[in-house]
Amino acid sequence: MKSLGPAFNRMWGASLLTNLADGVLIAAAPLLAVTLTKNPVLISAISALVMLPWLLFAIPIGAIVDRVDRRFLLAGANATRFVIAALIALSIATETITIYVLLVAAFFIGICEVTADITSQSLIPQILDKSQYEKGNSRFQISETVVQGFVGTPLSGFLYAVAIYLPFVINSVGFLVAAALAASIPVKFLQDLRSEENAEKKPGFVADMRFGISYLYNNKTLLRLVVTTASIGVCYSMSTSTIVLFLLNELNLKPAFFGIALTIQGSGAILGALVAPKLSSKFGRSRVMAICIFMSSLLILLQGLSPNIYAYIALAFIASFTITNWNILLMATYQSVIPGHLFGRIHGTRRTLVWGLMPFGSLLGGFIAKGGLRLPLLIGGAIATVIALLSLKFLLHVGESTAKEALNNE
């Protein structure tokens, strides 16, 4: 792939390493948890605590992103994750680890993930030209899918079998090197997106957060896009919350082949990430986004009707392809229309709505599954399909509409 410049390459390198570390952690943390407790509530609380910071801290972190040097904030988030992972490894080695220590660590790692995600996405408009946004986001998506799912997670199982603390040692080293790469992003390649404000008149921190919320609320096109995305996101989290039970108990997938099923599904995401910029260039970003979000919603509904595991995997592969296209082009749309010096605040507010509501969708899916393991897919997929269908006209022109409204707000 053609280089997007030294600044992007270092940030992408940091992303590759953090995704490797995350992949290791995704598999190692649950394995460690079940050795510490058999309480399913405590075990499920780990994933909940990782996601909770999106609801609690995304807006203030977004305001911080717009006030400081984003390179060092990204480096700091990764350095903090290095310290946390190293302390977990040390506590395992000294046999002082408890489930409650792991829960606290999960929460603080979640805060670091919120910081790193918002900062990375805010750096892209500083590093790349608008014409390169889709390629940049595509590479980030590939690194997340390939390195986290195809390298980090399988590697974690092997490392864990050698020594329980070893995955966390590797995890901490990955974050440390990623922090160094982020800090070394050459400033001469960064665009200065800060607004020229008199320091004495610069608004306070709370005013910055309020401005981010106000900006999103007053940009009706952008607000509708966020609400649409959040609504469909809740449906998706509802649909997938008990997917492992659906595959094992309803479609009779053997546990030994569960990883293979996820790998095939992940392959669809890789293909989607590779072709998203080309599809956008040929057919138009808004058109591809509208078709992909409708198709991915419909495919979730169809997965609930799968007669066997083979049909499910085929549908899941296509769904993964379409939702990855949507994610990449959606992020490129946000980066194109939101002013760079405001991106942290707007992105933080957006993620609070979209990701902050997902845990509630997952919980709802668990209750629905008591009536049948197909129901979360059928109900979540049906509602998402209706939302996507009703939003089709809006989504077909969302790129032009958001750009026009953003221009009017300048």
Coordinates of C-alpha atoms in Angstrom, one line a residue:
M1 CA 0.0 0.0 0.0
K2 CA 1.2 3.5 -0.8
S3 CA 2.7 5.4 2.1
L4 CA 0.6 8.1 3.7
G5 CA 3.6 9.9 5.2
P6 CA 5.9 9.5 8.2
A7 CA 3.5 11.0 10.7
F8 CA 0.7 8.6 9.7
N9 CA 3.1 5.7 9.5
R10 CA 4.1 6.2 13.2
M11 CA 0.6 6.6 14.3
W12 CA -0.4 3.5 12.4
G13 CA 2.5 1.6 13.9
A14 CA 1.3 2.6 17.3
S15 CA -2.2 1.4 16.3
L16 CA -0.8 -2.0 15.1
L17 CA 1.0 -2.5 18.5
T18 CA -2.0 -1.5 20.6
N19 CA -4.3 -3.7 18.6
L20 CA -1.9 -6.6 19.1
A21 CA -1.8 -5.8 22.8
D22 CA -5.6 -5.5 22.9
G23 CA -6.0 -8.9 21.1
V24 CA -3.8 -10.5 23.7
L25 CA -5.8 -8.9 26.5
I26 CA -9.2 -9.9 25.0
A27 CA -8.4 -13.5 25.4
A28 CA -6.2 -13.4 28.5
A29 CA -8.5 -11.4 30.7
P30 CA -11.4 -13.8 30.7
L31 CA -9.1 -16.8 31.1
L32 CA -7.6 -15.1 34.1
A33 CA -11.0 -14.1 35.5
V34 CA -12.3 -17.7 35.5
T35 CA -9.4 -18.7 37.7
L36 CA -10.2 -16.0 40.2
T37 CA -14.0 -16.4 40.5
K38 CA -16.9 -18.6 39.2
N39 CA -19.4 -15.7 39.7
P40 CA -20.8 -15.0 36.2
V41 CA -21.8 -11.4 37.3
L42 CA -18.3 -10.6 38.3
I43 CA -16.9 -12.1 35.0
S44 CA -19.4 -10.2 32.9
A45 CA -18.6 -7.0 34.8
I46 CA -15.2 -6.9 33.2
S47 CA -16.5 -6.1 29.7
A48 CA -19.1 -3.8 31.2
L49 CA -16.4 -1.8 33.0
V50 CA -14.3 -1.5 29.9
M51 CA -17.2 0.1 28.0
L52 CA -18.5 2.2 30.9
P53 CA -15.9 5.0 30.4
W54 CA -17.5 5.8 27.0
L55 CA -20.6 6.8 28.8
L56 CA -18.9 8.6 31.6
F57 CA -15.8 10.3 30.2
A58 CA -16.0 10.5 26.4
I59 CA -17.2 14.2 26.4
P60 CA -14.6 15.6 28.9
I61 CA -11.8 13.6 27.2
G62 CA -12.9 15.0 23.9
A63 CA -12.5 18.5 25.3
I64 CA -9.0 17.7 26.6
V65 CA -8.1 16.4 23.1
D66 CA -8.9 19.8 21.6
R67 CA -6.8 21.7 24.2
V68 CA -3.5 19.8 24.3
D69 CA -0.9 18.3 22.0
R70 CA -2.6 15.2 20.7
R71 CA 0.6 13.3 20.1
F72 CA 1.5 13.4 23.8
L73 CA -2.0 12.6 24.9
L74 CA -2.0 9.5 22.8
A75 CA 1.4 8.5 24.1
G76 CA 0.2 9.1 27.7
A77 CA -2.8 6.9 27.2
N78 CA -0.6 4.0 25.9
A79 CA 2.0 4.6 28.6
T80 CA -0.7 4.3 31.3
R81 CA -1.9 1.1 29.8
F82 CA 1.7 -0.2 29.9
V83 CA 1.8 0.5 33.6
I84 CA -1.6 -1.2 34.3
A85 CA -0.7 -4.3 32.3
A86 CA 2.7 -4.5 34.0
L87 CA 1.1 -4.2 37.4
I88 CA -1.3 -7.0 36.6
A89 CA 1.6 -9.2 35.4
L90 CA 3.5 -8.5 38.6
S91 CA 0.5 -9.2 40.8
I92 CA 0.0 -12.6 39.0
A93 CA 3.6 -13.4 39.5
T94 CA 3.5 -12.6 43.2
E95 CA 0.1 -14.3 43.6
T96 CA -1.6 -11.1 44.9
I97 CA -4.1 -10.8 42.0
T98 CA -7.8 -10.9 42.8
I99 CA -10.9 -10.5 40.7
Y100 CA -11.5 -7.0 42.2
V101 CA -8.0 -5.9 41.1
L102 CA -8.8 -7.1 37.6
L103 CA -12.1 -5.2 37.6
V104 CA -10.4 -1.9 38.7
A105 CA -7.7 -2.5 36.0
A106 CA -10.5 -3.1 33.4
F107 CA -12.1 0.2 34.2
F108 CA -8.9 2.2 33.9
I109 CA -7.9 0.4 30.7
G110 CA -11.3 1.4 29.4
I111 CA -10.6 5.1 30.2
C112 CA -7.3 4.8 28.3
E113 CA -9.0 3.2 25.3
V114 CA -11.5 6.1 25.2
T115 CA -8.6 8.6 25.3
A116 CA -6.5 6.7 22.6
D117 CA -9.5 6.3 20.3
I118 CA -10.7 9.9 20.4
T119 CA -7.1 11.2 20.1
S120 CA -6.2 8.9 17.1
Q121 CA -9.3 9.9 15.2
S122 CA -8.7 13.5 16.0
L123 CA -5.1 13.3 14.7
I124 CA -6.1 12.1 11.3
P125 CA -7.3 15.5 10.1
Q126 CA -4.0 16.9 11.3
I127 CA -1.9 14.3 9.4
L128 CA -3.8 13.6 6.2
D129 CA -5.5 15.5 3.5
K130 CA -9.3 15.0 3.0
S131 CA -8.7 12.9 0.0
Q132 CA -6.7 10.4 2.2
Y133 CA -9.2 10.0 5.0
E134 CA -10.8 6.9 3.6
K135 CA -7.4 5.2 3.0
G136 CA -6.3 6.1 6.5
N137 CA -9.4 4.8 8.2
S138 CA -9.2 1.7 6.1
R139 CA -5.7 0.9 7.3
F140 CA -6.8 1.5 10.9
Q141 CA -9.7 -0.9 10.4
I142 CA -7.4 -3.5 8.8
S143 CA -4.9 -3.3 11.7
E144 CA -7.7 -3.7 14.2
T145 CA -9.3 -6.7 12.5
V146 CA -6.1 -8.5 11.4
V147 CA -3.7 -7.9 14.2
Q148 CA -6.2 -8.0 17.1
G149 CA -8.3 -10.9 15.9
F150 CA -5.9 -13.0 13.8
V151 CA -2.7 -12.5 15.7
G152 CA -3.2 -11.1 19.2
T153 CA -6.0 -13.4 20.3
P154 CA -4.5 -16.7 19.1
L155 CA -1.1 -15.7 20.4
S156 CA -2.6 -15.0 23.8
G157 CA -3.9 -18.5 24.2
F158 CA -0.4 -19.9 23.5
L159 CA 1.3 -17.5 25.9
Y160 CA -1.3 -18.2 28.6
A161 CA -0.6 -21.9 28.3
V162 CA 3.1 -21.2 28.9
A163 CA 2.7 -18.9 31.9
I164 CA -0.4 -17.1 33.1
Y165 CA 1.4 -13.8 33.5
L166 CA 3.1 -13.9 30.1
P167 CA 0.3 -12.4 28.0
F168 CA 0.2 -9.4 30.3
V169 CA 4.0 -8.9 30.0
I170 CA 3.7 -8.9 26.2
N171 CA 0.7 -6.7 26.5
S172 CA 2.6 -4.1 28.5
V173 CA 5.6 -4.1 26.1
G174 CA 3.3 -3.5 23.2
F175 CA 1.8 -0.5 24.9
L176 CA 5.2 0.9 25.8
V177 CA 6.5 0.8 22.3
A178 CA 3.2 2.3 21.0
A179 CA 3.6 5.2 23.4
A180 CA 7.1 5.8 22.1
L181 CA 5.9 5.8 18.5
A182 CA 3.1 8.2 19.3
A183 CA 5.4 10.6 21.1
S184 CA 7.8 10.6 18.1
I185 CA 5.3 11.7 15.5
P186 CA 7.2 14.5 13.8
V187 CA 5.4 17.8 14.5
K188 CA 6.6 19.3 11.2
F189 CA 4.2 17.0 9.4
L190 CA 1.2 18.0 11.4
Q191 CA -1.3 20.6 10.2
D192 CA -2.1 23.3 12.7
L193 CA -5.8 23.1 13.2
R194 CA -6.0 25.2 16.3
S195 CA -8.2 28.3 16.1
E196 CA -6.5 31.6 16.5
E197 CA -8.0 32.6 19.9
N198 CA -6.7 35.1 22.4
A199 CA -5.5 33.2 25.4
E200 CA -7.4 35.6 27.8
K201 CA -10.7 35.0 25.9
K202 CA -10.2 31.2 25.5
P203 CA -13.3 29.5 27.0
G204 CA -12.9 27.3 30.1
F205 CA -12.9 23.5 30.2
V206 CA -16.6 23.2 31.1
A207 CA -17.5 25.7 28.4
D208 CA -15.6 23.6 25.9
M209 CA -17.6 20.5 26.8
R210 CA -20.9 22.5 26.5
F211 CA -19.8 23.8 23.1
G212 CA -19.2 20.3 21.8
I213 CA -22.7 19.2 22.9
S214 CA -24.2 22.4 21.6
Y215 CA -22.5 22.1 18.2
L216 CA -23.8 18.6 17.7
Y217 CA -27.3 19.5 18.8
N218 CA -27.5 22.6 16.5
N219 CA -26.1 20.7 13.5
K220 CA -29.3 18.9 12.7
T221 CA -27.9 16.8 9.9
L222 CA -25.0 15.7 12.0
L223 CA -27.3 15.0 15.0
R224 CA -29.6 12.9 12.9
L225 CA -26.6 10.9 11.6
V226 CA -25.4 10.3 15.2
V227 CA -28.9 9.3 16.4
T228 CA -29.4 7.0 13.5
T229 CA -26.0 5.3 14.2
A230 CA -26.7 5.1 17.9
S231 CA -30.2 3.5 17.4
I232 CA -28.8 0.9 15.0
G233 CA -25.8 0.3 17.3
V234 CA -28.2 -0.6 20.2
C235 CA -29.9 -3.1 17.9
Y236 CA -26.6 -4.6 16.9
S237 CA -25.4 -5.0 20.4
M238 CA -28.8 -6.5 21.3
S239 CA -28.4 -9.0 18.5
T240 CA -24.9 -10.1 19.3
S241 CA -25.0 -10.2 23.1
T242 CA -25.8 -14.0 23.2
I243 CA -24.4 -15.0 19.8
V244 CA -22.1 -17.6 21.3
L245 CA -25.1 -19.4 22.9
F246 CA -27.0 -19.2 19.6
L247 CA -24.1 -20.8 17.7
L248 CA -23.3 -23.5 20.2
N249 CA -26.8 -24.4 21.3
E250 CA -29.1 -23.5 18.4
L251 CA -26.9 -24.2 15.4
N252 CA -24.9 -27.0 17.2
L253 CA -21.5 -25.5 16.4
K254 CA -18.7 -27.4 18.3
P255 CA -16.8 -25.2 20.7
A256 CA -13.5 -26.2 19.0
F257 CA -14.7 -24.5 15.8
F258 CA -16.0 -21.3 17.4
G259 CA -12.7 -19.5 16.7
I260 CA -12.8 -20.6 13.1
A261 CA -16.3 -19.2 12.7
L262 CA -15.1 -15.8 14.0
T263 CA -12.1 -15.9 11.8
I264 CA -14.2 -16.4 8.7
Q265 CA -16.4 -13.6 9.8
G266 CA -13.4 -11.4 10.4
S267 CA -12.2 -12.1 6.8
G268 CA -15.3 -10.3 5.6
A269 CA -14.2 -7.2 7.6
I270 CA -10.7 -7.4 6.1
L271 CA -12.1 -7.5 2.5
G272 CA -14.5 -4.6 3.4
A273 CA -11.6 -2.5 4.7
L274 CA -9.6 -3.1 1.5
V275 CA -12.3 -2.2 -0.9
A276 CA -14.1 0.6 1.0
P277 CA -12.1 3.5 -0.6
K278 CA -12.5 2.1 -4.1
L279 CA -16.2 1.6 -3.7
S280 CA -16.6 5.1 -2.3
S281 CA -14.6 6.5 -5.3
K282 CA -16.6 4.6 -7.9
F283 CA -20.2 4.9 -6.5
G284 CA -20.0 7.8 -4.0
R285 CA -19.5 7.7 -0.3
S286 CA -23.1 8.5 0.7
R287 CA -24.5 5.8 -1.6
V288 CA -22.2 3.1 -0.4
M289 CA -22.9 4.1 3.3
A290 CA -26.7 3.9 2.8
I291 CA -26.6 0.6 1.0
C292 CA -24.2 -1.0 3.4
I293 CA -26.0 -0.1 6.6
F294 CA -29.3 -1.3 5.2
M295 CA -27.7 -4.6 4.0
S296 CA -25.9 -5.2 7.3
S297 CA -29.1 -4.7 9.2
L298 CA -31.1 -7.0 6.9
L299 CA -28.3 -9.6 7.1
I300 CA -28.5 -9.7 10.9
L301 CA -32.2 -10.5 10.6
L302 CA -31.5 -13.2 8.1
Q303 CA -28.8 -14.7 10.5
G304 CA -31.6 -15.2 13.0
L305 CA -33.4 -17.4 10.4
S306 CA -30.2 -19.4 9.6
P307 CA -31.1 -23.1 9.2
N308 CA -27.6 -24.3 9.9
I309 CA -24.1 -23.0 10.8
Y310 CA -23.0 -22.8 7.2
A311 CA -25.7 -20.4 6.2
Y312 CA -25.0 -18.3 9.3
I313 CA -21.3 -18.1 8.5
A314 CA -22.0 -17.0 4.9
L315 CA -24.4 -14.3 6.1
A316 CA -22.0 -13.2 8.8
F317 CA -19.2 -12.9 6.3
I318 CA -21.2 -10.6 4.1
A319 CA -22.6 -8.6 7.1
S320 CA -19.0 -8.1 8.4
F321 CA -18.0 -6.8 4.9
T322 CA -20.9 -4.3 4.8
I323 CA -20.6 -3.0 8.3
T324 CA -16.9 -2.4 7.9
N325 CA -17.5 -0.3 4.8
W326 CA -20.1 1.7 6.8
N327 CA -17.7 2.2 9.7
I328 CA -14.8 3.4 7.5
L329 CA -16.9 5.8 5.3
L330 CA -18.8 7.1 8.3
M331 CA -15.6 8.1 10.1
A332 CA -14.3 9.7 6.9
T333 CA -17.5 11.7 6.7
Y334 CA -17.2 13.0 10.3
Q335 CA -13.5 13.9 9.7
S336 CA -14.5 15.7 6.5
V337 CA -17.2 17.9 8.0
I338 CA -16.2 18.5 11.6
P339 CA -13.6 21.3 12.0
G340 CA -10.3 19.8 13.1
H341 CA -9.9 21.9 16.2
L342 CA -13.3 20.8 17.4
F343 CA -13.1 17.2 16.5
G344 CA -12.2 15.9 19.9
R345 CA -15.3 17.4 21.5
I346 CA -17.7 16.4 18.8
H347 CA -16.3 12.9 18.5
G348 CA -16.4 12.5 22.3
T349 CA -20.1 13.6 22.4
R350 CA -20.9 11.3 19.5
R351 CA -19.2 8.3 21.0
T352 CA -21.0 8.9 24.3
L353 CA -24.3 8.5 22.6
V354 CA -23.3 5.6 20.2
W355 CA -21.1 3.5 22.4
G356 CA -22.5 4.6 25.7
L357 CA -25.9 3.0 24.9
M358 CA -24.5 -0.3 23.6
P359 CA -24.2 -2.0 27.1
F360 CA -27.9 -1.4 27.6
G361 CA -28.6 -3.0 24.2
S362 CA -26.5 -6.0 25.2
L363 CA -28.4 -6.3 28.5
L364 CA -31.7 -6.1 26.7
G365 CA -30.6 -8.8 24.3
G366 CA -29.8 -11.1 27.3
F367 CA -33.3 -10.7 28.6
I368 CA -34.9 -11.3 25.2
A369 CA -32.8 -14.4 24.7
K370 CA -34.7 -16.1 27.6
G371 CA -37.6 -16.4 25.2
G372 CA -35.4 -18.0 22.5
L373 CA -31.9 -17.7 21.3
R374 CA -33.0 -16.6 17.8
L375 CA -35.1 -13.7 19.1
P376 CA -32.2 -11.1 19.7
L377 CA -31.1 -11.5 16.1
L378 CA -34.7 -11.4 14.8
I379 CA -35.9 -8.5 16.8
G380 CA -32.7 -6.5 16.7
G381 CA -32.2 -7.1 13.0
A382 CA -35.8 -6.2 12.2
I383 CA -35.7 -2.9 14.1
A384 CA -32.3 -2.0 12.6
T385 CA -33.6 -2.8 9.1
V386 CA -36.7 -0.6 9.6
I387 CA -34.5 2.3 10.9
A388 CA -32.1 1.9 8.0
L389 CA -34.9 1.8 5.5
L390 CA -36.6 4.9 6.9
S391 CA -33.2 6.7 6.9
L392 CA -32.3 5.6 3.4
K393 CA -33.2 8.9 1.7
F394 CA -31.3 10.9 4.3
L395 CA -28.2 8.6 4.1
L396 CA -28.1 8.8 0.3
H397 CA -27.3 12.5 0.6
V398 CA -25.7 12.7 4.1
G399 CA -22.2 13.7 2.8
E400 CA -23.5 16.7 0.9
S401 CA -25.9 17.7 3.7
T402 CA -23.4 17.5 6.5
A403 CA -20.8 19.4 4.5
K404 CA -23.3 22.2 3.6
E405 CA -24.5 22.6 7.2
A406 CA -21.0 22.5 8.6
L407 CA -20.1 25.3 6.2
N408 CA -23.1 27.4 7.3
N409 CA -22.0 26.9 11.0
E410 CA -18.5 28.2 10.4

